[in-house]
PDB file of C-alpha atoms in Angstrom:
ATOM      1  CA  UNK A   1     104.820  65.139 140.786  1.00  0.00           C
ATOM      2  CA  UNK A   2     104.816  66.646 144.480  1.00  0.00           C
ATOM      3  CA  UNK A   3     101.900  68.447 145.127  1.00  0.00           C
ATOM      4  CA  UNK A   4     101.967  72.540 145.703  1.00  0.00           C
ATOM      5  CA  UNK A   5     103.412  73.641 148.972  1.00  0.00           C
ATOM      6  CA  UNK A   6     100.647  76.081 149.108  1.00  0.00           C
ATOM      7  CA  UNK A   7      97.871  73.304 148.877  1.00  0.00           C
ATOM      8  CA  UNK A   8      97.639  71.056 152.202  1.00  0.00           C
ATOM      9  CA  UNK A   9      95.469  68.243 150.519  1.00  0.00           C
ATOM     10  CA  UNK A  10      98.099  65.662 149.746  1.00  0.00           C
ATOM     11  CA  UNK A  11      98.161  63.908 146.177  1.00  0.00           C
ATOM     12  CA  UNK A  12      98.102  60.324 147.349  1.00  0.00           C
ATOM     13  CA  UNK A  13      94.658  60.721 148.820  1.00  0.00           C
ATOM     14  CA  UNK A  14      93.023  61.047 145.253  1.00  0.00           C
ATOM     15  CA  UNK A  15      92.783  58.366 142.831  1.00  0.00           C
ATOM     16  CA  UNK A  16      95.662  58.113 140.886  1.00  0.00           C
ATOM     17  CA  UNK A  17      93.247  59.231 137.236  1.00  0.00           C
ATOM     18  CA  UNK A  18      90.244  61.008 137.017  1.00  0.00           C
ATOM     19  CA  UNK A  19      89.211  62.574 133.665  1.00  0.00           C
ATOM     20  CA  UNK A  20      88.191  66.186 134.254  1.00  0.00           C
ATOM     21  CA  UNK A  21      86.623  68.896 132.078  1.00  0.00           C
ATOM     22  CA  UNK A  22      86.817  72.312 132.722  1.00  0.00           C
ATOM     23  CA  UNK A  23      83.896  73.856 131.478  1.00  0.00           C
ATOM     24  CA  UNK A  24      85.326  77.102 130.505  1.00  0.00           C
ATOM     25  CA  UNK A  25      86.816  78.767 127.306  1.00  0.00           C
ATOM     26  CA  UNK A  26      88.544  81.202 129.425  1.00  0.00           C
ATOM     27  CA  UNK A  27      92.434  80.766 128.780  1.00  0.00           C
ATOM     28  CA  UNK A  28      93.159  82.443 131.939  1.00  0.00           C
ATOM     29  CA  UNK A  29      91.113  80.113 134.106  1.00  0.00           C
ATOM     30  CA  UNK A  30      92.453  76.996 132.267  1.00  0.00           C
ATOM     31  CA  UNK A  31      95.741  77.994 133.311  1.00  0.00           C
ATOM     32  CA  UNK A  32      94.794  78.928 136.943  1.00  0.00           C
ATOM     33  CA  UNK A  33      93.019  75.545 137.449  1.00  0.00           C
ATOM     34  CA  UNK A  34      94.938  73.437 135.035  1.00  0.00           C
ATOM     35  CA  UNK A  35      98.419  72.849 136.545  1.00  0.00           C
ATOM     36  CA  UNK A  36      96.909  72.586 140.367  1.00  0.00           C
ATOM     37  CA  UNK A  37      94.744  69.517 139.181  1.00  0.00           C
ATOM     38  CA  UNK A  38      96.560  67.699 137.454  1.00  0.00           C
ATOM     39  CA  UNK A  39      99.077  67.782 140.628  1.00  0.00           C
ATOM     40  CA  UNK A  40      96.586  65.903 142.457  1.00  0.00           C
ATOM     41  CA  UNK A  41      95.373  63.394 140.254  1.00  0.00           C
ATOM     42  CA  UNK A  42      93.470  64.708 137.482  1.00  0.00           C
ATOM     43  CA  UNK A  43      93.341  63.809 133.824  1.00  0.00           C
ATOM     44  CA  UNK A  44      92.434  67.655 133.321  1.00  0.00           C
ATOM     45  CA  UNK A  45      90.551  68.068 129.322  1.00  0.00           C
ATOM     46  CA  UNK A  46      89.542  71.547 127.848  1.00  0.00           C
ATOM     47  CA  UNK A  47      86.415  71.850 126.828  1.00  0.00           C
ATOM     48  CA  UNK A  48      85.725  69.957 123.228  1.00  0.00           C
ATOM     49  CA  UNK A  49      85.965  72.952 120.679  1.00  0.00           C
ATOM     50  CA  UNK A  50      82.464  72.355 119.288  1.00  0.00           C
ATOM     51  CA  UNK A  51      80.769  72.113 122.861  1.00  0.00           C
ATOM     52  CA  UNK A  52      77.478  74.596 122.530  1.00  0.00           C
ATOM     53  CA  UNK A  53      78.161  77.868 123.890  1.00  0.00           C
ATOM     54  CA  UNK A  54      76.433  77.583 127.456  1.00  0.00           C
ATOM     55  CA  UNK A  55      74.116  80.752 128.352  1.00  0.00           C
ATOM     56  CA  UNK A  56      74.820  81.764 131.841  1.00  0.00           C
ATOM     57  CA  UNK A  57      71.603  82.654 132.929  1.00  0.00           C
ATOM     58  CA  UNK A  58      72.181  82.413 136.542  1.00  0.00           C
ATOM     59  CA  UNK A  59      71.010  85.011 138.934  1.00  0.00           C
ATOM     60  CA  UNK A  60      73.875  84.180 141.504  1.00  0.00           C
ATOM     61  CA  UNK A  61      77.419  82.930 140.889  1.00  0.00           C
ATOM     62  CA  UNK A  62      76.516  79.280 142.353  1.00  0.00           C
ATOM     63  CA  UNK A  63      73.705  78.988 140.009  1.00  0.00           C
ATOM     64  CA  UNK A  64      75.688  79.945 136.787  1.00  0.00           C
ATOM     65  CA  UNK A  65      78.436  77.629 137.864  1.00  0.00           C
ATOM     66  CA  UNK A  66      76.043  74.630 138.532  1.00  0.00           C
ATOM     67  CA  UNK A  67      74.432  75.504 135.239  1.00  0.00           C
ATOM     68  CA  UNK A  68      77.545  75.249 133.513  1.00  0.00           C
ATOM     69  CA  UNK A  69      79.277  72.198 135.005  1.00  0.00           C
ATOM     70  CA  UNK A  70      75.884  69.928 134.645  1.00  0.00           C
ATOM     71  CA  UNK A  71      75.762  71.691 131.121  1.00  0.00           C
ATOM     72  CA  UNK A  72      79.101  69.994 130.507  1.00  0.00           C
ATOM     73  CA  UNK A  73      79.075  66.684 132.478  1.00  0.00           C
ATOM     74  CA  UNK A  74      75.594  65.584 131.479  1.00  0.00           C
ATOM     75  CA  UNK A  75      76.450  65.912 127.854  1.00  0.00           C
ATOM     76  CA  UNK A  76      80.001  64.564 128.161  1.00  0.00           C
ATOM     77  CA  UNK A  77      78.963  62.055 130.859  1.00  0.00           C
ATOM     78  CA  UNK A  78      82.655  62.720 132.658  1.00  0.00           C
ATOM     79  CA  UNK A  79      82.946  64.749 135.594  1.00  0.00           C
ATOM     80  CA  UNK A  80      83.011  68.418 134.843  1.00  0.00           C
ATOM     81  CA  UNK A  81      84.551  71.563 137.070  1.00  0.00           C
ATOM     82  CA  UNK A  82      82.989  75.067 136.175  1.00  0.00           C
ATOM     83  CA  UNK A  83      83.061  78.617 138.311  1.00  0.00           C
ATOM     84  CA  UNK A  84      82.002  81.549 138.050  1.00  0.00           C
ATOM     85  CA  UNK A  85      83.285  84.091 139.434  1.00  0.00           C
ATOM     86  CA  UNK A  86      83.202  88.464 139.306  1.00  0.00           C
ATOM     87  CA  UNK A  87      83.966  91.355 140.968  1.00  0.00           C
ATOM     88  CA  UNK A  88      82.075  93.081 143.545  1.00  0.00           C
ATOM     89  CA  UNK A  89      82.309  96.557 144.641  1.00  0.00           C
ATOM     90  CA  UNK A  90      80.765  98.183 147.567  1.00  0.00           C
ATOM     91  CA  UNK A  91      79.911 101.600 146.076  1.00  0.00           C
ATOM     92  CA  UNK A  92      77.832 100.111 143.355  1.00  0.00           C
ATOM     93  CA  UNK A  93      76.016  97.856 145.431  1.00  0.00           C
ATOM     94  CA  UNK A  94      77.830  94.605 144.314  1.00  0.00           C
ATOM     95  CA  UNK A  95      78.028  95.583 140.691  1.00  0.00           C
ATOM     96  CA  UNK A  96      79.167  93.773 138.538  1.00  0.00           C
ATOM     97  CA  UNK A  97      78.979  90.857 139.903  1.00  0.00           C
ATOM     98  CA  UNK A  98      77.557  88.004 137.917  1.00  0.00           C
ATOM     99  CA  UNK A  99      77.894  90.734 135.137  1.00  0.00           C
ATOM    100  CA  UNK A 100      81.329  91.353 135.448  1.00  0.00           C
ATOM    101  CA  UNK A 101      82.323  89.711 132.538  1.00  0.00           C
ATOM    102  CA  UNK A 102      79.684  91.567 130.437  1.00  0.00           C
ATOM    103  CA  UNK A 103      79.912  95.061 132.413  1.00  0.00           C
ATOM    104  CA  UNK A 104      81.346  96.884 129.216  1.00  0.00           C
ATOM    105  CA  UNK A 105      79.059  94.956 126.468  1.00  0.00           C
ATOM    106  CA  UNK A 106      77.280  98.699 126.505  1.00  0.00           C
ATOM    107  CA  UNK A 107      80.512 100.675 125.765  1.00  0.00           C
ATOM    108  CA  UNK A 108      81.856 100.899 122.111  1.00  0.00           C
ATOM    109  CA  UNK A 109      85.166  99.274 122.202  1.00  0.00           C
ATOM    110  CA  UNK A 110      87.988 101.835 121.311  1.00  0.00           C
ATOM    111  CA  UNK A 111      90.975 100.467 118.827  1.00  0.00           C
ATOM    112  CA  UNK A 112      92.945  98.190 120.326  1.00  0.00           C
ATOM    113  CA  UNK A 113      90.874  97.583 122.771  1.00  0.00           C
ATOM    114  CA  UNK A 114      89.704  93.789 124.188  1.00  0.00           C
ATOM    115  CA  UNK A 115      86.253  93.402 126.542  1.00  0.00           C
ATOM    116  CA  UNK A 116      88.542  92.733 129.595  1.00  0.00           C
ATOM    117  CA  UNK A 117      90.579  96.672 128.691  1.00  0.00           C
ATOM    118  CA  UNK A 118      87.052  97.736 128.115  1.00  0.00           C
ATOM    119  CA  UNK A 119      85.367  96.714 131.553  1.00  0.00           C
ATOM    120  CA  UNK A 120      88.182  97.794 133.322  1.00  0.00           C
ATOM    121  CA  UNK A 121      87.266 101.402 131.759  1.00  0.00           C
ATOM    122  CA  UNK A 122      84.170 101.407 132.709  1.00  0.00           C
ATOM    123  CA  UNK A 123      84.508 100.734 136.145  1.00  0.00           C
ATOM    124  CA  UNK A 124      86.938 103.416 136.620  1.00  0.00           C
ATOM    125  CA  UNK A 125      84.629 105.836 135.079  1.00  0.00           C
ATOM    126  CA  UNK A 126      81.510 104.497 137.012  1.00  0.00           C
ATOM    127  CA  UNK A 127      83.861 105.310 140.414  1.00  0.00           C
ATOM    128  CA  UNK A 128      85.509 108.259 139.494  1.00  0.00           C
ATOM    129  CA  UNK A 129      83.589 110.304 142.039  1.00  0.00           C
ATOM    130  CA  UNK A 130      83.217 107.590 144.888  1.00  0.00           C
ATOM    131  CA  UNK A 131      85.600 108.461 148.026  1.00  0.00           C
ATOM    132  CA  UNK A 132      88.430 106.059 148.798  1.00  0.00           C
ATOM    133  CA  UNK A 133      89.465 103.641 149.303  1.00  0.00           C
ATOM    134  CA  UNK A 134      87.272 101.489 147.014  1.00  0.00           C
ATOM    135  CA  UNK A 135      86.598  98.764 148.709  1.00  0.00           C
ATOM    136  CA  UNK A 136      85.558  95.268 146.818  1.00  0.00           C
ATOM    137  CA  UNK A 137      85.878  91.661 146.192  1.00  0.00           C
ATOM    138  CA  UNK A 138      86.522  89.048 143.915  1.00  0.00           C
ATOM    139  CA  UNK A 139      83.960  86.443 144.579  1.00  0.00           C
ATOM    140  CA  UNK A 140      84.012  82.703 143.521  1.00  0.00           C
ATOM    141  CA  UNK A 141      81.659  79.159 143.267  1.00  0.00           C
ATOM    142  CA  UNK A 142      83.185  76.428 141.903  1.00  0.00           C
ATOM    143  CA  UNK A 143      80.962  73.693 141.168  1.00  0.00           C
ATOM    144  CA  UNK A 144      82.176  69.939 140.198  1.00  0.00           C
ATOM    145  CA  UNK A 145      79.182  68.052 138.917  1.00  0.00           C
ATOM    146  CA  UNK A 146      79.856  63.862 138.313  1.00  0.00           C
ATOM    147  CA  UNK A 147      77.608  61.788 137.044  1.00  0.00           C
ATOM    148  CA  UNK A 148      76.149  59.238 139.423  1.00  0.00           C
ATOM    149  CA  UNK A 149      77.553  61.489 142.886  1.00  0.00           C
ATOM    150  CA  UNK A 150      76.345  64.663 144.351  1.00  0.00           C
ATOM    151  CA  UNK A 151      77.789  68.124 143.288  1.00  0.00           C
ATOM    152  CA  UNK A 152      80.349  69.627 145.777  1.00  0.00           C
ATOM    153  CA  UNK A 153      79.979  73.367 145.515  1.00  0.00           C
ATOM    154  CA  UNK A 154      82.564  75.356 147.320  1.00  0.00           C
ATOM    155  CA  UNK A 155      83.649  79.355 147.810  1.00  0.00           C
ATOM    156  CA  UNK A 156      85.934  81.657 147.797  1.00  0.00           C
ATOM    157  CA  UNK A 157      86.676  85.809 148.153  1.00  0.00           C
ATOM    158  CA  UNK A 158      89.380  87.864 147.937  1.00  0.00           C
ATOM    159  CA  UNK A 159      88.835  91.508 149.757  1.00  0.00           C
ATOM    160  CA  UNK A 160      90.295  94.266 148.205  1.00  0.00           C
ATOM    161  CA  UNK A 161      90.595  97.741 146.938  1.00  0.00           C
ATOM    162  CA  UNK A 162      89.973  98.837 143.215  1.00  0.00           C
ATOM    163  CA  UNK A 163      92.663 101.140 142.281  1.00  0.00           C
ATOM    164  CA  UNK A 164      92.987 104.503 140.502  1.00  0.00           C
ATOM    165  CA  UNK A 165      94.738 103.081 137.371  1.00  0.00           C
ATOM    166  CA  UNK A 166      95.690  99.579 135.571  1.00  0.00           C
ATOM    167  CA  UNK A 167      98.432  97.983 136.466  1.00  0.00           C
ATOM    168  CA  UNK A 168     100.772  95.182 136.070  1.00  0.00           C
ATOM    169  CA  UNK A 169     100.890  92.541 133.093  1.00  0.00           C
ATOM    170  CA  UNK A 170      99.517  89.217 134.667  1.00  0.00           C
ATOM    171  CA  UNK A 171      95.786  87.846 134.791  1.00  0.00           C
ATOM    172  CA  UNK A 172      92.776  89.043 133.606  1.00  0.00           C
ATOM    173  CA  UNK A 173      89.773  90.347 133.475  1.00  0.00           C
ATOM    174  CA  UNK A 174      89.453  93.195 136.553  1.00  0.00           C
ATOM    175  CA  UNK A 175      93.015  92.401 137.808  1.00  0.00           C
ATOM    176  CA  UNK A 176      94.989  95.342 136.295  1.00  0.00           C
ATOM    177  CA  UNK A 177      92.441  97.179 139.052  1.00  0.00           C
ATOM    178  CA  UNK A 178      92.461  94.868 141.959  1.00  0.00           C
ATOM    179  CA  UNK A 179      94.861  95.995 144.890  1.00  0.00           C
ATOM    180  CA  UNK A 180      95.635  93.367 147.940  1.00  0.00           C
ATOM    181  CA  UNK A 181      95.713  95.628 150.859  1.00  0.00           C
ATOM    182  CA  UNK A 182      97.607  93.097 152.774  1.00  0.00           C
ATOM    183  CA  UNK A 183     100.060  92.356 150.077  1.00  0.00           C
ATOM    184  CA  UNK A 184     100.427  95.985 148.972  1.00  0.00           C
ATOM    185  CA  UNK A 185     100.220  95.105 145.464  1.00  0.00           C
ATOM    186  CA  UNK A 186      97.687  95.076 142.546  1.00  0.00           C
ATOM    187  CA  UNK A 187      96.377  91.499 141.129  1.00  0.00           C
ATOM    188  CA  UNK A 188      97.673  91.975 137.199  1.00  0.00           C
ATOM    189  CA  UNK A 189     101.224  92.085 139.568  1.00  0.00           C
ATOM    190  CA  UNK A 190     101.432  88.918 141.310  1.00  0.00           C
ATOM    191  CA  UNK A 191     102.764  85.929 139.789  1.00  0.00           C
ATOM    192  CA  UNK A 192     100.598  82.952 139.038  1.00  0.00           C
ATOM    193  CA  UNK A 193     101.888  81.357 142.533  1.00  0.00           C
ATOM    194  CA  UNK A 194     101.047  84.443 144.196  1.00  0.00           C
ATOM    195  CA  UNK A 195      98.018  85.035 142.916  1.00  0.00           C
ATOM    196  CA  UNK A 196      96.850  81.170 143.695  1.00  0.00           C
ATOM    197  CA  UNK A 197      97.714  81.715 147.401  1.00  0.00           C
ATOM    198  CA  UNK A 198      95.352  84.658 147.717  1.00  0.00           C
ATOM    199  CA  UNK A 199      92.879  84.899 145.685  1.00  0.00           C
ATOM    200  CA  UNK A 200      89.603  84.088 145.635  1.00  0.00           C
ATOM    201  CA  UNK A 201      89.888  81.037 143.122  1.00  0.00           C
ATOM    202  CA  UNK A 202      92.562  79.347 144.858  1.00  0.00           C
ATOM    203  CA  UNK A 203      91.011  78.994 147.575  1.00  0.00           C
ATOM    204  CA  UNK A 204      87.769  77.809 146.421  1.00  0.00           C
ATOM    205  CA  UNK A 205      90.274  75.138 144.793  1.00  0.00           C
ATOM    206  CA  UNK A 206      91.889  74.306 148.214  1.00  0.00           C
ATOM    207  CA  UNK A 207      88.645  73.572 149.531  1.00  0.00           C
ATOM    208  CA  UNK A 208      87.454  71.674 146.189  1.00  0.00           C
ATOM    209  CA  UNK A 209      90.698  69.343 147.192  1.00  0.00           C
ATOM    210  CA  UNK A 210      89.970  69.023 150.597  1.00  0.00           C
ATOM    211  CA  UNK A 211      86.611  68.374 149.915  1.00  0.00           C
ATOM    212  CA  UNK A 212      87.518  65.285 147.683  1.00  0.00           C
ATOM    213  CA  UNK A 213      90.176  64.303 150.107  1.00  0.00           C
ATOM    214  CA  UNK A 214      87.250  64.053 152.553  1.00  0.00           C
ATOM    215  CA  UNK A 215      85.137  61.783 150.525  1.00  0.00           C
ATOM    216  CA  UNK A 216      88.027  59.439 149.981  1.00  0.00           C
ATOM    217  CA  UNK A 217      88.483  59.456 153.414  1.00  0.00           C
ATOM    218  CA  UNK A 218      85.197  58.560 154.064  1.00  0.00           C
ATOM    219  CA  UNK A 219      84.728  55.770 151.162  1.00  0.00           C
ATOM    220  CA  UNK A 220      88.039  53.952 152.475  1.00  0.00           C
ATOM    221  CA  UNK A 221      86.130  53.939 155.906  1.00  0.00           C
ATOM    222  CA  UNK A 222      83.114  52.333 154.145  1.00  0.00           C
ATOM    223  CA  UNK A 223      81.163  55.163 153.744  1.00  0.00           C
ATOM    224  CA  UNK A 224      79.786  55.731 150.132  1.00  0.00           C
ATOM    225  CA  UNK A 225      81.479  58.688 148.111  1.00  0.00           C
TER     226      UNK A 225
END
């Protein structure tokens, strides 16, 4: 299969198959990550159903993705991929960061409600008095531990507004509330291909790529990988 227009690393410069896990049990990462791997040469696996839950105990993003891809690949003994990833928002000092996915754990849940509806709530409340616009990020590491080769650890962020209200049906977590400035349009709005060619996960995966297409660069010259 071709690889994505919107990635310049070029499939051919992988190896053909490399198992991958993705240590996460986040559906909407899987699907972010998934179909962009495999495109470029990866045997992409979920994470095995009975894998321990992995505490993220981190105090930055890069830690708590390290923590969970060597969690994953030292068990497994395959490569693993693992991020970690929040939102940041000037007014609160960077808050929620590496808490973003636990922001609301401290706010009863109200019927029909799920954690992401929930932390999206909270946020809004938090900044109902803070002058616009409300300025922000989505932040992202993405660690690939391998057994036997050094970690690559790259980055990624996404500058943006958070908006007055949720919006839009795609994504997750914050993106109902995350408006693109330069796009005009919030997150929860863009399609998957959209969303890849902005935001801060796709490009921490662009570099990932180019990253590995670097190494294999380097190993056909001689140089170790």
């Amino acid at each position: 299969m071709p690889a994505s227009p919107r990635l310049s690393v070029q499939s051919s410069a992988l190896p053909e198959v490399q198992p991958l896990i993705l240590a996460t049990r986040n559906p909407g990462k899987v699907r972010e990550l998934a179909d962009a791997l495999r495109r470029f040469g990866f045997d992409v696996r979920p994470l095995p159903e009975d894998f321990p839950e992995i505490e993220e105990t981190g105090r930055t993003f890069e830690e708590n993705a390290l923590l969970k891809a060597h969690a994953v690949a030292d068990t497994l003994g395959l490569p693993a991929l693992a991020d970690d990833s929040g939102l940041e928002v000037d007014a609160l000092n960077g808050a929620p960061g590496v808490y973003s996915a636990r922001y609301g754990l401290d706010t009863p849940l109200l019927p029909g409600e799920d954690d992401d509806a929930r932390n999206n709530r909270k946020l809004l409340a938090v900044l109902a008095h803070a002058p616009r616009p409300r300025t922000g990020r989505f932040r992202c590491c993405m660690a690939l531990a391998r057994p036997g080769k050094p970690d690559l650890v790259v980055h990624g962020v996404w500058e943006g507004h958070i908006a007055d209200a949720p919006s839009g049906n795609n994504g997750f977590g914050y993106d109902p509330l995350f408006f693109d400035p330069e796009l005009g349009r919030i997150s929860a709005e863009l399609t998957r291909e959209e969303k890849n060619s902005r935001s801060h996960r796709g490009k921490a995966l662009r570099l990932l790529l180019q990253t590995l297409e670097g190494e294999q660069a380097a190993g056909g010259a001689g140089t170790p990988a």
